[in-house]
Tab-separated table of C-alpha atoms in Angstrom:
chain	number	residue	atom	x	y	z
A	248	MET	CA	-72.958	27.278	75.922
A	249	LYS	CA	-70.697	24.348	75.151
A	250	ILE	CA	-72.272	20.974	75.923
A	251	LYS	CA	-70.083	18.385	77.610
A	252	THR	CA	-69.349	15.309	75.482
A	253	ILE	CA	-69.339	11.784	76.940
A	254	HIS	CA	-66.719	9.513	75.346
A	255	ASP	CA	-66.539	6.655	77.870
A	256	ILE	CA	-67.970	3.354	76.618
A	257	HIS	CA	-68.875	-0.017	78.077
A	258	HIS	CA	-70.112	-3.316	76.639
A	259	CYS	CA	-72.838	-4.572	78.978
A	260	PHE	CA	-75.558	-3.355	81.306
A	261	ASP	CA	-74.491	-3.832	84.915
A	262	HIS	CA	-75.502	-1.701	87.894
A	263	ASP	CA	-72.032	-2.193	89.367
A	264	ILE	CA	-70.354	-0.275	86.525
A	265	ALA	CA	-69.053	2.981	87.990
A	266	PRO	CA	-70.812	6.022	86.495
A	267	VAL	CA	-68.691	8.424	84.481
A	268	GLU	CA	-70.598	11.406	85.875
A	269	THR	CA	-73.420	12.411	88.193
A	270	ILE	CA	-75.936	14.686	86.490
A	271	SER	CA	-79.008	16.619	87.619
A	272	SER	CA	-82.468	16.649	86.084
A	273	GLY	CA	-82.464	18.911	83.038
A	274	ASP	CA	-78.787	18.434	82.182
A	275	THR	CA	-77.828	18.055	78.508
A	276	ARG	CA	-74.979	15.914	77.255
A	277	ARG	CA	-73.455	15.088	73.881
A	278	PHE	CA	-72.474	11.446	73.314
A	279	ASP	CA	-69.689	10.392	70.940
A	280	ILE	CA	-71.144	7.055	69.814
A	281	LEU	CA	-69.225	4.315	68.021
A	282	ASP	CA	-70.913	2.144	65.406
A	283	ALA	CA	-72.257	-1.269	66.394
A	284	SER	CA	-68.955	-2.969	65.559
A	285	GLY	CA	-67.033	-0.642	67.854
A	286	GLY	CA	-64.990	0.587	64.898
A	287	LEU	CA	-63.952	-2.864	63.698
A	288	VAL	CA	-65.814	-2.505	60.390
A	289	THR	CA	-64.175	0.024	58.056
A	290	PRO	CA	-64.948	1.128	54.481
A	291	ASP	CA	-62.330	-1.369	53.294
A	292	SER	CA	-63.611	-4.353	55.286
A	293	GLN	CA	-64.589	-7.620	53.633
A	294	ALA	CA	-67.603	-9.719	54.577
A	295	GLU	CA	-65.434	-12.393	56.180
A	296	LEU	CA	-64.754	-9.977	59.051
A	297	LEU	CA	-68.341	-10.471	60.209
A	298	THR	CA	-67.545	-14.085	61.117
A	299	ARG	CA	-64.937	-12.848	63.599
A	300	LEU	CA	-66.792	-10.034	65.363
A	301	PRO	CA	-66.595	-10.482	69.147
A	302	PHE	CA	-70.231	-10.513	70.270
A	303	ASP	CA	-69.298	-9.388	73.782
A	304	LYS	CA	-67.813	-6.192	72.303
A	305	LEU	CA	-70.633	-5.253	69.911
A	306	ASN	CA	-73.001	-2.316	70.396
A	307	PRO	CA	-70.712	-0.347	72.743
A	308	VAL	CA	-72.657	2.307	74.640
A	309	CYS	CA	-71.648	5.673	76.097
A	310	GLY	CA	-72.041	6.154	79.826
A	311	PRO	CA	-73.300	5.335	82.310
A	312	LEU	CA	-74.614	8.567	83.785
A	313	TYR	CA	-75.943	8.685	87.361
A	314	MET	CA	-79.048	10.838	87.765
A	315	ALA	CA	-79.059	12.543	91.157
A	316	ASP	CA	-82.086	11.640	93.313
A	317	ALA	CA	-83.324	8.931	90.910
A	318	GLU	CA	-84.686	5.886	92.749
A	319	PRO	CA	-86.559	2.724	91.745
A	320	GLY	CA	-90.125	3.683	90.930
A	321	ASP	CA	-89.073	6.934	89.242
A	322	VAL	CA	-88.861	7.632	85.512
A	323	ILE	CA	-86.040	9.178	83.505
A	324	GLU	CA	-87.064	11.120	80.399
A	325	VAL	CA	-84.590	11.277	77.512
A	326	GLU	CA	-85.287	14.086	75.049
A	327	LEU	CA	-83.348	13.473	71.842
A	328	LEU	CA	-82.176	16.860	70.602
A	329	ASP	CA	-79.772	16.186	67.750
A	330	PHE	CA	-77.920	13.599	65.693
A	331	GLU	CA	-74.806	14.766	63.867
A	332	THR	CA	-74.359	13.466	60.341
A	333	GLY	CA	-71.493	11.136	59.486
A	334	SER	CA	-70.613	10.028	55.968
A	335	TRP	CA	-70.745	6.228	55.734
A	336	GLY	CA	-72.233	3.198	57.394
A	337	TRP	CA	-72.445	-0.551	56.979
A	338	THR	CA	-75.105	-3.221	56.754
A	339	GLY	CA	-74.224	-6.864	57.271
A	340	ILE	CA	-75.647	-10.327	57.362
A	341	ILE	CA	-73.915	-11.924	60.341
A	342	PRO	CA	-73.988	-15.737	60.432
A	343	GLY	CA	-76.293	-16.969	63.195
A	344	PHE	CA	-78.044	-13.606	63.575
A	345	GLY	CA	-81.239	-12.166	62.085
A	346	LEU	CA	-84.834	-13.222	61.523
A	347	LEU	CA	-83.879	-15.677	58.764
A	348	ALA	CA	-80.537	-16.742	60.222
A	349	ASP	CA	-81.063	-20.393	59.243
A	350	GLU	CA	-81.531	-19.407	55.602
A	351	PHE	CA	-78.733	-16.830	55.270
A	352	SER	CA	-75.698	-18.540	56.759
A	353	SER	CA	-72.914	-16.791	54.813
A	354	PRO	CA	-71.509	-13.385	55.762
A	355	TRP	CA	-72.468	-10.420	53.579
A	356	LEU	CA	-71.395	-6.795	53.933
A	357	LYS	CA	-72.370	-3.552	52.246
A	358	ILE	CA	-70.734	-0.151	52.801
A	359	THR	CA	-73.099	2.765	52.185
A	360	GLU	CA	-72.478	6.489	51.878
A	361	TYR	CA	-74.997	9.001	53.192
A	362	ASP	CA	-75.491	12.715	53.783
A	363	SER	CA	-77.905	14.846	55.787
A	364	GLU	CA	-80.806	13.979	53.469
A	365	SER	CA	-80.262	10.586	51.859
A	366	VAL	CA	-78.725	7.143	52.288
A	367	TYR	CA	-77.386	5.931	48.924
A	368	PHE	CA	-77.975	2.226	49.397
A	369	ASP	CA	-77.596	1.301	45.721
A	370	ASN	CA	-77.597	2.972	42.305
A	371	ASP	CA	-81.387	2.914	42.053
A	372	ILE	CA	-82.200	2.788	45.782
A	373	VAL	CA	-82.064	5.986	47.845
A	374	ILE	CA	-83.476	5.884	51.386
A	375	PRO	CA	-84.241	9.008	53.436
A	376	PHE	CA	-81.676	9.755	56.137
A	377	ARG	CA	-83.514	9.096	59.411
A	378	PRO	CA	-80.959	8.897	62.233
A	379	PHE	CA	-81.633	7.474	65.676
A	380	ALA	CA	-79.915	5.544	68.459
A	381	GLY	CA	-80.847	1.872	68.568
A	382	THR	CA	-79.694	1.326	72.149
A	383	ILE	CA	-80.949	3.593	74.951
A	384	GLY	CA	-81.418	2.260	78.438
A	385	LEU	CA	-80.868	2.129	82.168
A	386	ALA	CA	-79.192	-0.528	84.285
A	387	PRO	CA	-81.364	-3.486	85.367
A	388	ALA	CA	-81.959	-4.374	89.011
A	389	GLU	CA	-80.741	-7.936	88.524
A	390	PRO	CA	-77.064	-8.246	89.510
A	391	GLY	CA	-74.274	-9.103	87.110
A	392	ALA	CA	-73.335	-8.263	83.529
A	393	HIS	CA	-76.214	-8.351	81.057
A	394	SER	CA	-75.725	-8.491	77.284
A	395	ILE	CA	-76.538	-5.323	75.390
A	396	VAL	CA	-78.091	-7.306	72.510
A	397	PRO	CA	-81.612	-7.948	73.919
A	398	PRO	CA	-83.936	-5.145	75.062
A	399	ARG	CA	-85.314	-5.157	78.608
A	400	HIS	CA	-88.054	-3.524	80.666
A	401	CYS	CA	-85.685	-0.625	81.468
A	402	GLY	CA	-84.680	-0.127	77.838
A	403	GLY	CA	-81.524	-1.217	76.062
A	404	ASN	CA	-81.280	-2.366	72.466
A	405	LEU	CA	-84.792	-1.248	71.554
A	406	ASP	CA	-84.061	-0.515	67.862
A	407	ILE	CA	-87.188	1.648	67.575
A	408	ARG	CA	-86.757	3.617	64.343
A	409	ASP	CA	-89.111	6.360	65.591
A	410	LEU	CA	-86.762	7.520	68.366
A	411	VAL	CA	-85.689	10.352	66.095
A	412	GLN	CA	-84.762	13.954	66.829
A	413	GLY	CA	-87.488	15.506	68.951
A	414	SER	CA	-88.695	12.253	70.488
A	415	LYS	CA	-88.913	11.841	74.247
A	416	LEU	CA	-88.235	8.369	75.632
A	417	TYR	CA	-89.374	7.474	79.164
A	418	LEU	CA	-87.524	4.726	81.024
A	419	PRO	CA	-88.425	3.081	84.356
A	420	VAL	CA	-85.687	3.381	86.977
A	421	GLN	CA	-84.697	0.065	88.585
A	422	VAL	CA	-81.563	1.068	90.516
A	423	PRO	CA	-80.431	4.233	92.317
A	424	GLY	CA	-79.252	6.822	89.794
A	425	GLY	CA	-80.769	4.931	86.892
A	426	LEU	CA	-77.357	4.603	85.193
A	427	PHE	CA	-78.175	5.825	81.676
A	428	SER	CA	-76.308	4.681	78.557
A	429	ILE	CA	-76.790	5.227	74.807
A	430	GLY	CA	-75.284	3.802	71.617
A	431	ASP	CA	-75.853	1.901	68.347
A	432	THR	CA	-76.582	4.861	66.043
A	433	HIS	CA	-78.176	4.239	62.648
A	434	ALA	CA	-78.441	6.359	59.501
A	435	CYS	CA	-81.695	4.564	58.701
A	436	GLN	CA	-83.512	1.364	59.617
A	437	GLY	CA	-86.693	-0.457	58.758
A	438	ASP	CA	-89.230	-1.578	61.351
A	439	GLY	CA	-88.019	-4.960	62.570
A	440	GLU	CA	-84.345	-4.593	61.523
A	441	VAL	CA	-84.937	-8.051	60.060
A	442	CYS	CA	-81.426	-9.044	58.945
A	443	GLY	CA	-80.014	-7.931	62.296
A	444	THR	CA	-78.352	-4.696	61.180
A	445	ALA	CA	-79.439	-1.284	59.929
A	446	VAL	CA	-77.104	1.219	58.269
A	447	GLU	CA	-74.753	1.129	61.247
A	448	THR	CA	-72.681	4.267	61.697
A	449	ARG	CA	-70.649	6.322	64.114
A	450	MET	CA	-72.518	9.469	65.098
A	451	ALA	CA	-72.716	12.016	67.889
A	452	ALA	CA	-76.058	12.409	69.656
A	453	THR	CA	-77.242	15.101	72.051
A	454	ALA	CA	-79.937	14.530	74.678
A	455	THR	CA	-81.452	16.207	77.726
A	456	LEU	CA	-82.281	13.960	80.692
A	457	ARG	CA	-85.039	14.763	83.183
A	458	LEU	CA	-86.213	12.997	86.329
A	459	HIS	CA	-89.903	12.335	87.046
A	460	LYS	CA	-90.311	11.329	90.688
A	461	GLY	CA	-92.795	8.569	91.443
A	462	ASP	CA	-94.173	8.380	87.885
A	463	SER	CA	-93.873	4.611	87.766
A	464	ILE	CA	-94.179	2.886	84.380
A	465	PRO	CA	-93.686	-0.856	83.681
A	466	MET	CA	-91.708	-0.564	80.428
A	467	PRO	CA	-90.355	2.089	78.053
A	468	MET	CA	-92.755	4.477	76.368
A	469	PHE	CA	-92.110	7.422	74.091
A	470	ASP	CA	-93.588	10.600	72.716
A	471	MET	CA	-92.886	11.029	69.007
A	472	PRO	CA	-93.140	14.442	67.319
A	473	ALA	CA	-94.773	15.067	63.973
A	474	VAL	CA	-92.146	14.402	61.310
A	475	ALA	CA	-92.107	14.819	57.568
A	476	SER	CA	-93.094	11.653	55.708
A	477	ASP	CA	-90.134	9.621	54.538
A	478	GLN	CA	-92.204	7.865	51.868
A	479	GLN	CA	-93.178	10.826	49.619
A	480	ASN	CA	-96.716	9.393	49.311
A	481	GLU	CA	-95.816	7.014	46.473
A	482	GLY	CA	-97.340	4.046	48.208
A	483	TYR	CA	-95.998	0.652	49.234
A	484	ILE	CA	-95.503	-2.860	48.003
A	485	VAL	CA	-96.875	-5.119	50.751
A	486	THR	CA	-96.513	-8.855	51.334
A	487	THR	CA	-98.208	-10.837	54.089
A	488	GLY	CA	-97.783	-13.845	56.328
A	489	VAL	CA	-100.956	-15.513	57.613
A	490	GLY	CA	-101.165	-18.160	60.322
A	491	PRO	CA	-101.534	-18.948	64.028
A	492	ASP	CA	-98.008	-17.873	65.045
A	493	LEU	CA	-96.752	-14.274	64.792
A	494	MET	CA	-93.079	-15.222	64.474
A	495	THR	CA	-93.838	-17.633	61.645
A	496	GLY	CA	-96.041	-15.000	60.029
A	497	ALA	CA	-93.257	-12.423	60.248
A	498	LYS	CA	-90.809	-14.815	58.602
A	499	ASP	CA	-93.312	-15.716	55.884
A	500	ALA	CA	-94.061	-12.078	55.060
A	501	LEU	CA	-90.336	-11.325	54.927
A	502	ARG	CA	-89.567	-14.355	52.728
A	503	PHE	CA	-92.379	-13.297	50.398
A	504	MET	CA	-90.897	-9.801	50.014
A	505	ILE	CA	-87.379	-11.135	49.440
A	506	ASP	CA	-88.771	-13.454	46.775
A	507	ARG	CA	-90.533	-10.570	44.984
A	508	LEU	CA	-87.425	-8.393	45.053
A	509	HIS	CA	-85.359	-11.290	43.768
A	510	LYS	CA	-87.715	-12.294	40.965
A	511	LYS	CA	-89.149	-8.965	39.870
A	512	ALA	CA	-86.231	-6.626	40.551
A	513	GLU	CA	-83.516	-9.210	39.806
A	514	MET	CA	-81.962	-8.380	43.163
A	515	ASP	CA	-79.598	-10.809	44.871
A	516	GLU	CA	-81.360	-12.437	47.807
A	517	GLU	CA	-78.750	-11.143	50.266
A	518	MET	CA	-79.235	-7.593	48.966
A	519	ALA	CA	-83.017	-7.982	49.202
A	520	TYR	CA	-82.772	-9.254	52.792
A	521	ALA	CA	-80.560	-6.315	53.756
A	522	LEU	CA	-82.839	-3.821	51.995
A	523	CYS	CA	-85.790	-5.178	53.980
A	524	SER	CA	-83.785	-4.562	57.152
A	525	VAL	CA	-82.885	-0.947	56.400
A	526	ALA	CA	-86.049	0.255	54.630
A	527	GLY	CA	-88.990	-2.133	55.136
A	528	GLN	CA	-91.716	-1.939	57.771
A	529	LEU	CA	-92.861	-5.118	59.498
A	530	LYS	CA	-96.310	-4.700	61.050
A	531	ILE	CA	-98.985	-6.722	62.816
A	532	SER	CA	-102.064	-6.048	60.702
A	533	GLU	CA	-104.533	-8.291	62.525
A	534	ILE	CA	-104.382	-10.172	65.826
A	535	VAL	CA	-108.026	-10.758	66.802
A	536	ASP	CA	-109.479	-13.109	64.194
A	537	GLN	CA	-108.613	-16.504	65.633
A	538	PRO	CA	-107.082	-18.877	64.803
A	539	ASN	CA	-104.932	-16.929	62.309
A	540	TRP	CA	-103.143	-13.590	62.541
A	541	VAL	CA	-101.826	-11.373	59.723
A	542	VAL	CA	-98.305	-9.917	59.610
A	543	SER	CA	-97.567	-7.509	56.755
A	544	PHE	CA	-94.270	-6.346	55.300
A	545	TYR	CA	-94.322	-2.869	53.709
A	546	MET	CA	-91.684	-1.691	51.227
A	547	PRO	CA	-91.948	2.026	50.320
A	548	LYS	CA	-91.972	2.607	46.557
A	549	ALA	CA	-90.390	6.032	46.938
A	550	ILE	CA	-86.944	4.592	47.655
A	551	PHE	CA	-86.777	3.084	44.164
A	552	LYS	CA	-85.548	5.567	41.580
A	553	SER	CA	-86.113	3.204	38.647
A	554	ARG	CA	-89.775	3.020	37.582
A	555	SER	CA	-89.441	-0.709	36.918
A	556	LEU	CA	-88.781	-1.343	40.601
A	557	LYS	CA	-91.996	0.373	41.698
A	558	ILE	CA	-94.373	-2.087	40.026
A	559	MET	CA	-93.456	-5.457	41.446
């Protein structure tokens, strides 16, 4: 059976946006998703373009879809069935954006090719292809147009790298019909997406939506299937940030990793920052031993094809 494809896009979450279709629980749709730039970045683009990206047009999402019988207090389940492989994506450092925005103020852009198994980030750096949609959400109850950039209690720009094929995301309904939208597909991303971008790419995604009446939840939750390890059991290089503030700790752990990649791997700092965004894993390791907490930054050794890069 041919699955209907949704092409319509919009650039904000707003419960007054007219739905493109009314669906029933159990319906499956295919979404033709643009990259985060809305097609403005091309394989021939230069970094300077990133200084002119219109923020109100970034992260376009497909939809919205109106779920019949969905009311506030219900839950909409999104089962992610498939992501169709593209061929290239981009990673950028956008001035004013990212965890270390004050320290990386110049635009930087990298175009990356990928296939159904690997993302070829650099000559000696190959990252497993792990596609997902960064933005999945419903319309908020608050009136007016809401930016797609921040996540909310009803979903949105979650950027959870584990929302891969086979995952089921559960979203709390805040308005009649829910008004579901999806976008911002990535070929791969690290936990934290620290420079502000992953390997951004255009990609089609297929999902089945189901309604759960009265199963009220306060925020998104998801069920992740067992997936093959994307680290090949070669271990990690891990840096830490220790102190009384988690945001400061996250920045310190990230700076530490960038410094190691720069000094030990002779990697440009911009390249190291971007690599941390597409392949690293930012984690809270300890949050109970007052007055200091520990944030750790994990870099998988398996992505480095040169032995010298595995022993930093």
